[in-house]
Every structure is written in C-alpha cells, then in structure tokens.
Short mmCIF file of C-alpha atoms in Angstrom, two decimals:
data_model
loop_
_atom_site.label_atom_id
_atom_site.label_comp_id
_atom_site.label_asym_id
_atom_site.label_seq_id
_atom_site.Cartn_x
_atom_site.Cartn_y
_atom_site.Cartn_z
CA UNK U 1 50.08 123.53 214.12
CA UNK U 2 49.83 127.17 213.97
CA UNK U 3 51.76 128.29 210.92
CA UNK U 4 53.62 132.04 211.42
CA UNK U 5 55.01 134.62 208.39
CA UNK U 6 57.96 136.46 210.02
CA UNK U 7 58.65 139.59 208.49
CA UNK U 8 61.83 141.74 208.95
CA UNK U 9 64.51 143.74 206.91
CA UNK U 10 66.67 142.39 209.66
CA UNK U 11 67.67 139.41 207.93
CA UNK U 12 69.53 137.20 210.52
CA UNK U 13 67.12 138.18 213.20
CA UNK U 14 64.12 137.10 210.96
CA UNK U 15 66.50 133.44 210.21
CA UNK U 16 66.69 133.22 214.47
CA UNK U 17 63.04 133.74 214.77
CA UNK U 18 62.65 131.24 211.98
CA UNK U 19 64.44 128.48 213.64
CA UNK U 20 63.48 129.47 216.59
CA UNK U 21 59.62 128.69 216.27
CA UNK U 22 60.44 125.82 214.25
CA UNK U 23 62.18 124.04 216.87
CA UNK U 24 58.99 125.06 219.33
CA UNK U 25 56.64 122.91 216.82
CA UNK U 26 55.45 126.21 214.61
CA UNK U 27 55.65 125.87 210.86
CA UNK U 28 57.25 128.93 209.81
CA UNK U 29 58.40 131.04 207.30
CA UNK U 30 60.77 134.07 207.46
CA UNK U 31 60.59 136.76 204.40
CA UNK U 32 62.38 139.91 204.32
CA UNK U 33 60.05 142.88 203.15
CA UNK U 34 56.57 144.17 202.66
CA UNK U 35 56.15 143.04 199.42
CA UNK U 36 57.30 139.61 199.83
CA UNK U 37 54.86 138.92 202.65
CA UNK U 38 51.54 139.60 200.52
CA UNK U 39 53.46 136.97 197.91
CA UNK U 40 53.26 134.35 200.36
CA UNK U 41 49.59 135.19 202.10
CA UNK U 42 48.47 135.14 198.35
CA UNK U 43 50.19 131.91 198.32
CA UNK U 44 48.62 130.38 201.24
CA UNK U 45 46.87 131.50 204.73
CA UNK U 46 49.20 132.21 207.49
CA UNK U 47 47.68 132.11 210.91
CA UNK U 48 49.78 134.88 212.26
CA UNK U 49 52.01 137.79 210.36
CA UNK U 50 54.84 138.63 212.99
CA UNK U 51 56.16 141.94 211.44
CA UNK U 52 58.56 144.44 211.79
CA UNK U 53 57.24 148.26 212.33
CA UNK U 54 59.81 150.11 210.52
CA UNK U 55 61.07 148.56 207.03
CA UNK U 56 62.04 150.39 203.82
CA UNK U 57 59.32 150.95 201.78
CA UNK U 58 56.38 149.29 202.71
CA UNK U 59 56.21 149.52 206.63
CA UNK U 60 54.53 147.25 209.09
CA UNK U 61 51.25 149.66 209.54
CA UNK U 62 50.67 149.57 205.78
CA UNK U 63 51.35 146.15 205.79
CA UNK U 64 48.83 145.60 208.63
CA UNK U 65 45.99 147.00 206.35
CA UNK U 66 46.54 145.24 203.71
CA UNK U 67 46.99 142.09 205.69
CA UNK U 68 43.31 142.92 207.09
CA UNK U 69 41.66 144.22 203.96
CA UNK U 70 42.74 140.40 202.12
CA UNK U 71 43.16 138.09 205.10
CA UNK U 72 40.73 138.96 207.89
CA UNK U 73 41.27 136.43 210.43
CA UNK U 74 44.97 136.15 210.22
CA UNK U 75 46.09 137.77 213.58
CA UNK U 76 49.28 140.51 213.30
CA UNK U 77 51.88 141.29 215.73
CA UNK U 78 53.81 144.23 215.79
CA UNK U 79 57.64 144.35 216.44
CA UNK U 80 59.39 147.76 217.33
CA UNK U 81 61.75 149.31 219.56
CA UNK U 82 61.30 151.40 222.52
CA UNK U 83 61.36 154.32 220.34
CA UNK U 84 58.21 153.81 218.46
CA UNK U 85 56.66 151.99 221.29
CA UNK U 86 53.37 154.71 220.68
CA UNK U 87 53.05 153.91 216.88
CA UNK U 88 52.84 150.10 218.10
CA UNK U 89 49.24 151.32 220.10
CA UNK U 90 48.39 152.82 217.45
CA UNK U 91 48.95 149.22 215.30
CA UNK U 92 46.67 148.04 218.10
CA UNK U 93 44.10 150.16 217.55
CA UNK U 94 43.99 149.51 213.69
CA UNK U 95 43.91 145.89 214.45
CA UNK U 96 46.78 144.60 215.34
CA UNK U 97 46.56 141.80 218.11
CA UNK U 98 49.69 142.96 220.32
CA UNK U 99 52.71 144.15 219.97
CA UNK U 100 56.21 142.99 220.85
CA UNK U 101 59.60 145.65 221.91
CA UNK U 102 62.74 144.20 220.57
CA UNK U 103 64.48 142.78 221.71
CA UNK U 104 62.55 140.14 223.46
CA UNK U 105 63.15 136.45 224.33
CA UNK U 106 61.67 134.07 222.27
CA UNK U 107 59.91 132.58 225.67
CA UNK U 108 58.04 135.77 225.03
CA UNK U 109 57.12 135.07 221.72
CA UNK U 110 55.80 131.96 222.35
CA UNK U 111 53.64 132.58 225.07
CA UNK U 112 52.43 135.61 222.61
CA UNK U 113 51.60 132.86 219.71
CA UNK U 114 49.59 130.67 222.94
CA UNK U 115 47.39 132.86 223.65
CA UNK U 116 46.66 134.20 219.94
CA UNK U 117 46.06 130.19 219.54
CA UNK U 118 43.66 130.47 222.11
CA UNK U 119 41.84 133.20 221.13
CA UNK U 120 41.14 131.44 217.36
CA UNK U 121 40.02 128.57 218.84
CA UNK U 122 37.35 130.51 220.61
CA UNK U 123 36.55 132.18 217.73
CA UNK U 124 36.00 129.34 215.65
CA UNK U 125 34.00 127.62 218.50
CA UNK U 126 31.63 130.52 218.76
CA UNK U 127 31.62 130.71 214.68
CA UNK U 128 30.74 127.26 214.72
CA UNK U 129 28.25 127.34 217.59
CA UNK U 130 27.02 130.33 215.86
CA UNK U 131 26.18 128.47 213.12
CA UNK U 132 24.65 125.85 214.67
CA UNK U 133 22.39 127.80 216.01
CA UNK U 134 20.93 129.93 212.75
CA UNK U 135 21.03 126.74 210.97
CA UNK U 136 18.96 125.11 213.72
CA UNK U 137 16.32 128.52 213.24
CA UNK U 138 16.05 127.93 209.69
CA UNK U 139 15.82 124.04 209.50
CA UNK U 140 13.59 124.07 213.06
CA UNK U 141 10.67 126.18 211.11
CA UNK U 142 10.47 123.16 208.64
CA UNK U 143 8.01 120.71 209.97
CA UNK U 144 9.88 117.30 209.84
CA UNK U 145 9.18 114.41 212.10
CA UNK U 146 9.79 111.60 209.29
CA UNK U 147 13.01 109.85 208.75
CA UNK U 148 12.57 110.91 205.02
CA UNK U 149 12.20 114.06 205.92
CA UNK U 150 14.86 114.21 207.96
CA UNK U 151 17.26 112.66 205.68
CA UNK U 152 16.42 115.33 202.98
CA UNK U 153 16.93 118.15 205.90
CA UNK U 154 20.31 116.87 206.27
CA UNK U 155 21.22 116.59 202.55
CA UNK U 156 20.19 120.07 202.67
CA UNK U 157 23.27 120.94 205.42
CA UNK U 158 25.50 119.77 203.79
CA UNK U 159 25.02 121.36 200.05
CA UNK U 160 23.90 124.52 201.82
CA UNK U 161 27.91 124.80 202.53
CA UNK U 162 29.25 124.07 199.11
CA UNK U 163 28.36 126.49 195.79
CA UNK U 164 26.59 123.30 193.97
CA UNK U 165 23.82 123.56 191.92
CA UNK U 166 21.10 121.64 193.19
CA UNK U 167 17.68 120.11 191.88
CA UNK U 168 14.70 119.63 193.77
CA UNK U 169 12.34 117.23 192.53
CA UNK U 170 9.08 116.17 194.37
CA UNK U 171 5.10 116.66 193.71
CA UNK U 172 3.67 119.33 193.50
CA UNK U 173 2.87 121.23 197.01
CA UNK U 174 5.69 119.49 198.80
CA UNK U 175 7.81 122.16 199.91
CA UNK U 176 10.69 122.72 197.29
CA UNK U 177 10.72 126.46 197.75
CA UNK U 178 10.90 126.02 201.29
CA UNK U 179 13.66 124.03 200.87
CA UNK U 180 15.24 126.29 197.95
CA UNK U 181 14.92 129.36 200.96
CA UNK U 182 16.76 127.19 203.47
CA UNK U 183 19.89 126.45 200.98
CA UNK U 184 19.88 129.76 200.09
CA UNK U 185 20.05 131.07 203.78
CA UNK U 186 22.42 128.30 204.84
CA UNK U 187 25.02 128.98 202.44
CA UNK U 188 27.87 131.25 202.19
CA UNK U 189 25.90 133.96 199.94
CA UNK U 190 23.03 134.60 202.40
CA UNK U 191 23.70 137.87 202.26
CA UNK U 192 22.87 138.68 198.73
CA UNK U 193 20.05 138.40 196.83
CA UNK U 194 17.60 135.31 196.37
CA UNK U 195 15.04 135.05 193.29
CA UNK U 196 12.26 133.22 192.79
CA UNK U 197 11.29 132.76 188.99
CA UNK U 198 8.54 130.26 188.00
CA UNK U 199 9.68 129.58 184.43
CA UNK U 200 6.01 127.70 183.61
CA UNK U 201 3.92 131.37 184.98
CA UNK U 202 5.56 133.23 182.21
CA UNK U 203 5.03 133.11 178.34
CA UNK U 204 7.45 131.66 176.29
CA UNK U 205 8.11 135.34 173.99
CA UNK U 206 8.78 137.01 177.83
CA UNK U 207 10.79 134.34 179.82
CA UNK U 208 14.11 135.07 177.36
CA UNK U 209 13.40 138.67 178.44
CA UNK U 210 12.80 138.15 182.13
CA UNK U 211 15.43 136.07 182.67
CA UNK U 212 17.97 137.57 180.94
CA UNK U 213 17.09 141.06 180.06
CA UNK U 214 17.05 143.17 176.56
CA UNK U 215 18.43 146.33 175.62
CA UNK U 216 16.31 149.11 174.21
CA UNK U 217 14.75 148.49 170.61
CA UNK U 218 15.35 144.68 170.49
CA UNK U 219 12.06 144.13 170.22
CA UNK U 220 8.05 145.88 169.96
CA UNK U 221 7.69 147.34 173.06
CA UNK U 222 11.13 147.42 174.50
CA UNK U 223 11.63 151.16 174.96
CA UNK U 224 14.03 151.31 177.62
CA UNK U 225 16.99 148.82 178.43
CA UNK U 226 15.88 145.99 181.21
CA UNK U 227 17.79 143.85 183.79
CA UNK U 228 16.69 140.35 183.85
CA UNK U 229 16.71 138.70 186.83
CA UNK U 230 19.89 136.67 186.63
CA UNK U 231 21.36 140.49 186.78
CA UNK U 232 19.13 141.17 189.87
CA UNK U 233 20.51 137.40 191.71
CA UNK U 234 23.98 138.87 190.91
CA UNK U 235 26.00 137.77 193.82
CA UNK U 236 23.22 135.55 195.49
CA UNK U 237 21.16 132.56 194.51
CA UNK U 238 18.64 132.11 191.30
CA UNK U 239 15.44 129.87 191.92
CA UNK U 240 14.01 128.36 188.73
CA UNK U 241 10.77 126.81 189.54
CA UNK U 242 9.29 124.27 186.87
CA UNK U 243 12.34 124.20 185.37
CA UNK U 244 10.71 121.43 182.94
CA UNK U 245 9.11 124.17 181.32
CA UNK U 246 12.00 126.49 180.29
CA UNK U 247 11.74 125.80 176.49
CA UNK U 248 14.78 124.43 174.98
CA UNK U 249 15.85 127.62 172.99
CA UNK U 250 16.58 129.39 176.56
CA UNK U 251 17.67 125.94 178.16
CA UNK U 252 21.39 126.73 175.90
CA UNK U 253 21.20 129.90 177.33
CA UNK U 254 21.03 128.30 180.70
CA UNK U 255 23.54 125.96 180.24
CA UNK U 256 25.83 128.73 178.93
CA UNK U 257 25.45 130.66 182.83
CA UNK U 258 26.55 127.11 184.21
CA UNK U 259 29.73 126.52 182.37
CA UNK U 260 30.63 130.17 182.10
CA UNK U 261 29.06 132.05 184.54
CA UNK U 262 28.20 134.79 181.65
CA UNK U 263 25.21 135.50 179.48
CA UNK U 264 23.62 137.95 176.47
CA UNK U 265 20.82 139.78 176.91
CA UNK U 266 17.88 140.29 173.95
CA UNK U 267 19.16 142.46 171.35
CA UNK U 268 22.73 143.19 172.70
CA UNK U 269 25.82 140.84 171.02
CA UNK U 270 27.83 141.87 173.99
CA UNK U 271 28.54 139.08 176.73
CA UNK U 272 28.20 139.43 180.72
CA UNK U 273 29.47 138.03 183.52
CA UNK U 274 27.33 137.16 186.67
CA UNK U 275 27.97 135.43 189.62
CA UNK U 276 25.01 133.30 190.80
CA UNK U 277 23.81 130.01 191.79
CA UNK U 278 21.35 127.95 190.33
CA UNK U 279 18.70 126.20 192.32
CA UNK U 280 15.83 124.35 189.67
CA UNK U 281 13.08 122.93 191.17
CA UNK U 282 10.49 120.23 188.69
CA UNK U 283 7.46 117.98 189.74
CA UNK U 284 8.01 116.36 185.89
CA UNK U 285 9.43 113.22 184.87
CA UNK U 286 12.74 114.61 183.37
CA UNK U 287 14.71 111.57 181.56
CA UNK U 288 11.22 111.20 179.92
CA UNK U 289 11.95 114.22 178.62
CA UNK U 290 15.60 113.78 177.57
CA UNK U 291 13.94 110.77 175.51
CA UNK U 292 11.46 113.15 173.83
CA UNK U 293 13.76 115.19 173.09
CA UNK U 294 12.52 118.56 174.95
CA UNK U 295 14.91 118.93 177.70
CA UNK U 296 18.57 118.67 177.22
CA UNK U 297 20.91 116.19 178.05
CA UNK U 298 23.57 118.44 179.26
CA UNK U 299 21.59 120.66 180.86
CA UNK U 300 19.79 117.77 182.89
CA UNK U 301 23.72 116.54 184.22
CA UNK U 302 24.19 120.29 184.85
CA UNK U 303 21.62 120.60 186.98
CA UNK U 304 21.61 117.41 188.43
CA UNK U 305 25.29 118.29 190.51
CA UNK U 306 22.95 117.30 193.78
CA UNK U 307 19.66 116.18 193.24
CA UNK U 308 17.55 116.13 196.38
CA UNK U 309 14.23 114.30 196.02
CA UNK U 310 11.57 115.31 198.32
CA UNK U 311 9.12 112.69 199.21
CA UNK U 312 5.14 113.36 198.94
CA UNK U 313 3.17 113.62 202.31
CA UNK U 314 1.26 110.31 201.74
CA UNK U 315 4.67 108.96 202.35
CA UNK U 316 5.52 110.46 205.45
CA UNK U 317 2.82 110.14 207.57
CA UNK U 318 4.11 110.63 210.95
CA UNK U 319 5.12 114.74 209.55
CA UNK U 320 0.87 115.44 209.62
CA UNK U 321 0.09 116.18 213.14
CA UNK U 322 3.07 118.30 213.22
CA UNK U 323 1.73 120.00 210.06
CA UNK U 324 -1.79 120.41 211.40
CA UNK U 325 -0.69 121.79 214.30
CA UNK U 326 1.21 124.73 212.79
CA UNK U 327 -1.37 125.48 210.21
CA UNK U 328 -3.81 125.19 213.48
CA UNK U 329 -1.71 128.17 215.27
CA UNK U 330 -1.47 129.84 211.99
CA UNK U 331 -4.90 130.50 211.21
CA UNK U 332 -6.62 130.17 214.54
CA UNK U 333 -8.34 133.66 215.72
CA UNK U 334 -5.71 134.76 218.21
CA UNK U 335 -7.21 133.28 221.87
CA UNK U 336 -9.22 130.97 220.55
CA UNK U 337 -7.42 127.24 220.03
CA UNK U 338 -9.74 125.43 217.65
CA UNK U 339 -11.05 121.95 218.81
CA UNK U 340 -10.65 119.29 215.86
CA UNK U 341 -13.40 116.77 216.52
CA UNK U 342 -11.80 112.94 216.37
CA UNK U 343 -13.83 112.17 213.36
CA UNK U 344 -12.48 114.90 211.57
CA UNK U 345 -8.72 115.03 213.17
CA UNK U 346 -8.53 110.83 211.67
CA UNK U 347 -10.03 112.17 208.38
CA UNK U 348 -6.90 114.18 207.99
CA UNK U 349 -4.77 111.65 209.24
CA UNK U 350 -5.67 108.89 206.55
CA UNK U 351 -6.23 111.15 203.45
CA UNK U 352 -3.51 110.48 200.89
CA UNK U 353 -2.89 114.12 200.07
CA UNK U 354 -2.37 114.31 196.17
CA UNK U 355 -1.63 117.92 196.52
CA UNK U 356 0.47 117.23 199.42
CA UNK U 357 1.51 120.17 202.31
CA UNK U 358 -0.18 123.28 200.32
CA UNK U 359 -3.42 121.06 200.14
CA UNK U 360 -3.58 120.33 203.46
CA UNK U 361 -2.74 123.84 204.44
CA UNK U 362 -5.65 124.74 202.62
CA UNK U 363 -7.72 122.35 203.92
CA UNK U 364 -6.92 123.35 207.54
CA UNK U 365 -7.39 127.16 206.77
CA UNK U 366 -10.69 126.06 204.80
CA UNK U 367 -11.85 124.04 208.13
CA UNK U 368 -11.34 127.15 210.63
CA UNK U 369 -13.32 129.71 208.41
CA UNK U 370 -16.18 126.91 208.29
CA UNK U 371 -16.11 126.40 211.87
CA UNK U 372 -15.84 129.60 212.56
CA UNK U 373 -12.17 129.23 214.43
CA UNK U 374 -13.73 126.77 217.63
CA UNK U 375 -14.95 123.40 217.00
CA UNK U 376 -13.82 121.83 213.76
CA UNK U 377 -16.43 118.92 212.67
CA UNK U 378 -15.82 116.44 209.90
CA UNK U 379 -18.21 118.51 207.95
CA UNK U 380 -16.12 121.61 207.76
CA UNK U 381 -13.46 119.86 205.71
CA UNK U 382 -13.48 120.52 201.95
CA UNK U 383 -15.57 118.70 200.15
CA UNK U 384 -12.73 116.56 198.17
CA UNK U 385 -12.06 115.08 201.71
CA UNK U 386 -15.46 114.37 202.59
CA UNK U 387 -16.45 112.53 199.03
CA UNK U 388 -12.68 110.57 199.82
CA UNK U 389 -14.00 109.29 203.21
CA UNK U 390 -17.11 107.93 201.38
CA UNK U 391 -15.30 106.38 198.53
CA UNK U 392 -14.51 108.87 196.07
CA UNK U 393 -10.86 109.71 194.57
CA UNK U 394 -8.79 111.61 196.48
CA UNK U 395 -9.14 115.37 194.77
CA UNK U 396 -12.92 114.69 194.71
CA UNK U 397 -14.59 114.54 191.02
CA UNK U 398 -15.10 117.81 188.86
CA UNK U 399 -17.99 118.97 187.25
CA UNK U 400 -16.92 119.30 183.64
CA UNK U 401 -15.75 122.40 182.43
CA UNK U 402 -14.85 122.08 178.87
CA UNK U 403 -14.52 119.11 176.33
CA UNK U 404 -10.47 118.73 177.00
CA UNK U 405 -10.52 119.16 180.92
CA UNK U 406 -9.07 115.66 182.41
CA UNK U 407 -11.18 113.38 184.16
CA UNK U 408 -11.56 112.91 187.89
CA UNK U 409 -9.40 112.09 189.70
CA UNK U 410 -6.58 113.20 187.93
CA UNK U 411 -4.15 115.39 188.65
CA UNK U 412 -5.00 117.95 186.54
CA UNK U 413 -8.88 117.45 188.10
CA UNK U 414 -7.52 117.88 191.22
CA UNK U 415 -6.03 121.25 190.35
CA UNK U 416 -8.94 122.30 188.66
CA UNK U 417 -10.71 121.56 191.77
CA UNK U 418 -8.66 123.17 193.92
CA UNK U 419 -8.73 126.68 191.72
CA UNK U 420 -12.82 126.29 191.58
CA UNK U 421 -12.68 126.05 195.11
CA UNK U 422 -10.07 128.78 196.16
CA UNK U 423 -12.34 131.02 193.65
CA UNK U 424 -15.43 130.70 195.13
CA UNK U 425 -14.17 131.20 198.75
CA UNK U 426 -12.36 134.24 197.98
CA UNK U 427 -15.38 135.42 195.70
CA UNK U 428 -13.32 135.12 192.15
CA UNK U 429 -10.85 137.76 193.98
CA UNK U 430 -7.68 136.16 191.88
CA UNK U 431 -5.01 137.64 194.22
CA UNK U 432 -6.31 136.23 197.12
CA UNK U 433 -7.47 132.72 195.60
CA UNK U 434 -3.40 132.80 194.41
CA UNK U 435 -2.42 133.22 198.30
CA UNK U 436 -4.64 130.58 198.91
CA UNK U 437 -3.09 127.67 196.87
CA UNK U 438 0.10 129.16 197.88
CA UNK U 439 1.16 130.57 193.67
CA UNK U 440 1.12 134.19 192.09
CA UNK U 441 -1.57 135.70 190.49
CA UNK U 442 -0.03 135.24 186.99
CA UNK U 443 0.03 131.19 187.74
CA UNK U 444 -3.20 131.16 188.82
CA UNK U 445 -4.77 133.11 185.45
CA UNK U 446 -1.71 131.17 183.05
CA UNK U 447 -3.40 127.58 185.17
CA UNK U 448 -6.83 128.80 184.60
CA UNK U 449 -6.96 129.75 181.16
CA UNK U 450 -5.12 126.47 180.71
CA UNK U 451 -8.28 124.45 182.17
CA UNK U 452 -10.59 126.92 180.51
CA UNK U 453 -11.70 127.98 183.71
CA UNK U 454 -14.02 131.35 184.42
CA UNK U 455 -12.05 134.66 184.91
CA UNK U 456 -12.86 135.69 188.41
CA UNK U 457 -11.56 139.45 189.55
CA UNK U 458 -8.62 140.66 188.36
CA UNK U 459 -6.28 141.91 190.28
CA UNK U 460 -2.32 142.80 189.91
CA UNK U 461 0.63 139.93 191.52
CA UNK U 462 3.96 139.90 191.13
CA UNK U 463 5.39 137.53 188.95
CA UNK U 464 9.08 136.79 189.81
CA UNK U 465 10.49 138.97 193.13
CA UNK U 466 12.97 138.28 195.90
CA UNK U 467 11.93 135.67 198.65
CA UNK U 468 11.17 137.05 201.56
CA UNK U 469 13.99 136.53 204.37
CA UNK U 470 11.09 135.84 207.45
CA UNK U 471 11.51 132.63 208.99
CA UNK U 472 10.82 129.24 206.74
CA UNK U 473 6.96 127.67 206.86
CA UNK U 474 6.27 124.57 204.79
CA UNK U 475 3.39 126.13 203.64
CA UNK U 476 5.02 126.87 199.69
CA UNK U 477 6.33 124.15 196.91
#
C-alpha cells in the first residue's frame, strides 16, 4: 500500500484529498505546512509528498529540496494553479516527479500515484537485479564447488547486508581475507574505506600506536601527531587479522570501539568517535584462551556477533580442480596452457594440504617455473609433496635450524619449510618470498626471526594498507 503525505495550507482541500485516497486503498496523511511535513518524514518514510507550490513560509520548492536532500527515493508532486504553471517545470527539473494544476479530479490523482507506483517498482527491481549481479561478481571470483563452501558463501550474503561484526575462523591459508574483502564489498559501506591490519606482524610497543594513533610527544620518537588506522577505516570496514594476538591491554581498548564506537589515542586524554566495522579474523583456539586467561571474555562475545568458520581444503575436496585451474591460468606464460601430467595432477588431488589454498597456490606457481610453463611432471612439485607421496608428513621434514625449532611435521615445520623454500626461489629477496606465501614483508621477517631463520635481502613492505578493490582471488588467508 503506497502511503502519501498531503501537504496544503488549504486545510479542507488537504482533509478531501485525505479521505479521498483513503477510500482508494492509500494510507494517508494530510498536514498543513512546510514544517509539519519534515516532522512526519522524520517520523517515518512516506512514499510520495503531494504538496502545495505556494504556502506561507516554507513553499513547496524549498520543501522539495529538503525532501530530496533527507529522503531520496520518496517521489514529490507538485500542486499549483494555472498561474504558476512555469514554476511547476521548474519543480520538475529540480526533481520533482510531475506536477498537478488545481483543481483536478481525484481520478487524476490516482492514476498520477499508479504510475509513480510503477515506476518504484522498477526501480527496486533493477536495484535488486543490480545487486544480484555485483554480488554474483564478487562471490563468482571465489572458487567454491563444495557444499561447505558454499554454505559459508551464503552466510557471507546475508551478514554482508547487516552492520554485524563478524569472526572468521579457519587454518591458516584458507581464505579469510578473501572472505573479509567480499563482506566488505557486499555491504552497505562499500564505498568507504577497507583496512587490513595483521595485529601478530606488528610489535606489541607499536600496535597501540598503529591502531589507534598518538599525539605528538607521547612517547620517544613521536614527533608529529599520527592517525591510527581505526581513524583511516572511518566510515568503512576495519580487518584485524590474528586477532588472537592483540595483547590484552589493547583488547579493552577494542572492546571500548565496540560498545561505544569511540576511542583515545597515545598520549591524548581526549575521546573520539569513529564509525567503523569490525571484521577479526584467528586460526587459534580462542575459548582455550578465555581459559588461560589471555583473551577476554567480553571481547570474545563481542566479536563473536556472527562467527563464520571456514573449513580447511583437506575437507573440501571437490573445490581443488577448480583451484588448480585458476592458479593454472594465473601463472601460465600467456599462450602457452601448461599440461599437468596424470601422475602429478592425482598428486595434487590426494595431498591433505596443511597450509591449505595459499600452499597449493604456491605449489602450482612453484610447478610452472620448474616446468618451465608446458608440461608439468610429478617431479616439478615441491619437494614437501613429493616426500608426502612416498610416505613422509605432509609439510615434508626440516632440516634443523636451531635447538627450539618444532619438529617435522608440525605446523610450525611446515611454515618453516615453506619460508626456506619461498627464500631460496626468490634468492633471499624478502619482498618477493612475502608475495609468494601470500603475507607482508614485516610477517615474513617478524615469522623468521621467530624460527631463527637466516635474514635473506631486505627490502621495504607495507605493513597495514587499504585492500585493494580488484576483483576477489582465493589466493590470500
């Protein structure tokens, strides 16, 4: 039922309308100046704003604009006499959808308010269709095949469209930035900014800092006043990447931005409002860590608003020829296909991935430099495949490195192998062994002076930056 805010100084004429439209199925309402009419659209949305052109004060052209500037898609029509007929174009021209000269019958009227019915419909259809269709761009460039996957791609629809916070939980290397991108792009503030910050790539003394900013003097080294980058997601979305790691001094802080939507930065006592949402990714074990004591309780429910749990690749099978494929037309000379031999094609196919979509991008891209980009043999996988197939762990063992590095097979081996790997086919070139296992420059040195692993070249990354808006690839966690 199309609802209709009739306004005129002409009091019984705006009462006949009133009753008029009533009695033709319209809900509406009849008020009796300017001022009175922005009352009731702040009241509620009105699907059409029938007003008179000339009324004391505020008249029906101002009105118009203001109608416009806070209710968009409510449609006006202008009413006026034969005299002012001109100013009524002129209403057109600044919006207005038509215009009626009193006096008319309320036939008139009607068929007016049919076709302005009309035209929202097909406005909403082609909003909705519209929607449809960049949805289906963004969801289409993630590679799932799997029920699982699919269930998780429609969880992702659906709190795309609301302002929740969300929590994306899964192994390492399954795609929860990719996923984190796809909210962000789905939902209502796709237009503003989206950051990225990966709260376990930063030191403890600089995340407060980073995050929130500091004012000039609060601290050695803080000679000018800084934005953090909940100032910089102002408006947009904030991803917080190994959010197990935030310590708990800045998890308060944290939980402050969710209940108030307002924060301090270092050194300054003054509080500041920001309008963001929150999007925390882990691969830990966090009511383990509610136990121990170093995450928060609070926090965890605060987060938790919609957790989406992302399943490992060893679990969805039927998404890896799909995968291998795109990584296939990703890093394939242009012109020349490469041929995977069967030996090595069912290799990849049984392989349990422990470091999930980023480890079989790698081994793909890994594959195509050894074969040179045509015929991919079993023996141009990566070695942690090839000692799998013959009975080893999954990860492949490690050559020790230093009295506390883990043992094979671990996951921590398995990272270290993956780094010693990356760093040898890039020649120790950091920045480039960082685009490899798909993390900055700053995780890759915080990771390998972690395992006590050899420096290789060092080059400059950035740490924390907007996402890039090109289209989705599962080829990031």
């Amino acid at each position: 039922m199309e609802s209709i805010l009739i306004v005129d100084d002409e009091e019984k004429l705006a009462k006949i309308l009133e009753r008029s439209l009533r009695g033709e199925g319209f809900e509406a309402r009849a008020v009796f100046d300017a001022s009175a009419a922005l009352t009731a659209l702040e009241d509620a949305a009105w699907d059409v704003v029938l007003t008179d052109l000339k009324m004391p004060g505020m008249d029906g052209l101002d009105l118009l604009a203001r109608v416009k500037a806070r209710r968009p898609e409510t449609d006006v029509v202008m009413m006026t006499a034969y005299a002012s007929a001109e100013t009524a174009v002129e209403a057109m021209k600044r919006g207005a959808y038509d215009y009626l000269i009193k006096p008319f019958p309320v036939d008139e009227l009607t068929m007016l308010l049919g076709r302005i019915g009309e035209t929202r419909g097909l406005r909403q259809e082609n909003a909705r269709l519209r929607e449809e269709a960049e949805e289906r761009v963004k969801l289409d460039n993630i590679v799932a095949r799997s029920a699982p996957m699919q269930d998780v791609l429609t969880q992702v629809r659906k709190v795309a469209k609301s302002g929740a916070t969300v929590l994306l939980r899964g192994e390492s290397g399954t795609g929860k930035e990719v996923l984190a991108r796809a909210i962000h792009h789905l939902s209502a503030r796709r237009e503003g900014p989206l950051i990225r910050v990966n709260c376990g790539a930063i030191p403890e003394t600089l995340l407060e800092s980073e995050l929130f900013g500091h004012v000039k003097g609060a601290f050695t080294g803080a000679v000018e006043t800084r934005e953090g980058h909940f100032k910089a997601a102002d408006g947009g979305t904030i991803f917080l990447d190994e959010i197990a790691e935030m310590p708990p001094s800045l998890q308060v802080k944290l939980l402050r931005i969710l209940q108030e939507g307002e924060y301090t930065r270092v050194g300054d006592s003054r509080p500041r409002q920001v309008d963001v949402r929150v999007l925390a990714a882990t691969n830990q074990n966090l009511e383990e860590m509610m136990t121990k004591g170093t995450f928060r309780q609070d926090l965890y429910y605060r987060l938790s608003v919609v957790p989406i749990l992302i399943p490992p690749l060893r679990e969805r099978p039927e998404d890896i020829p799909a995968l291998i494929e795109h990584f296939e037309r990703r890093f394939a000379p242009k012109g020349t296909p490469p041929v995977l031999a069967p030996e090595a094609y069912d290799l990849l196919l049984r392989y349990p991935w422990p470091g999930n979509i980023r480890e079989l991008e790698n081994a793909i891209e890994h594959a195509l430099v050894m074969g040179e980009g045509a015929r991919v043999e079993i023996t141009h996988l990566p070695l942690a495949l090839r000692q799998w197939a013959q009975g080893g762990p999954p990860g492949g063992a490690t050559p020790a490195i230093s009295a506390a590095q883990p043992s094979a097979g671990t996951l921590e081996a398995m990272e270290i192998s993956a780094i010693q790997e990356a760093l040898a086919k890039t020649g120790g070139n950091q920045t480039r062994a960082a685009r490899l296992l798909g993390i900055t420059r700053r995780t890759l040195g915080y990771r390998m002076k972690k395992y006590g692993i050899a420096s290789g070249r060092e080059d400059d990354d950035e740490l924390a930056s907007p996402l890039p808006q090109d289209p989705l690839s599962p080829e990031n966690d």
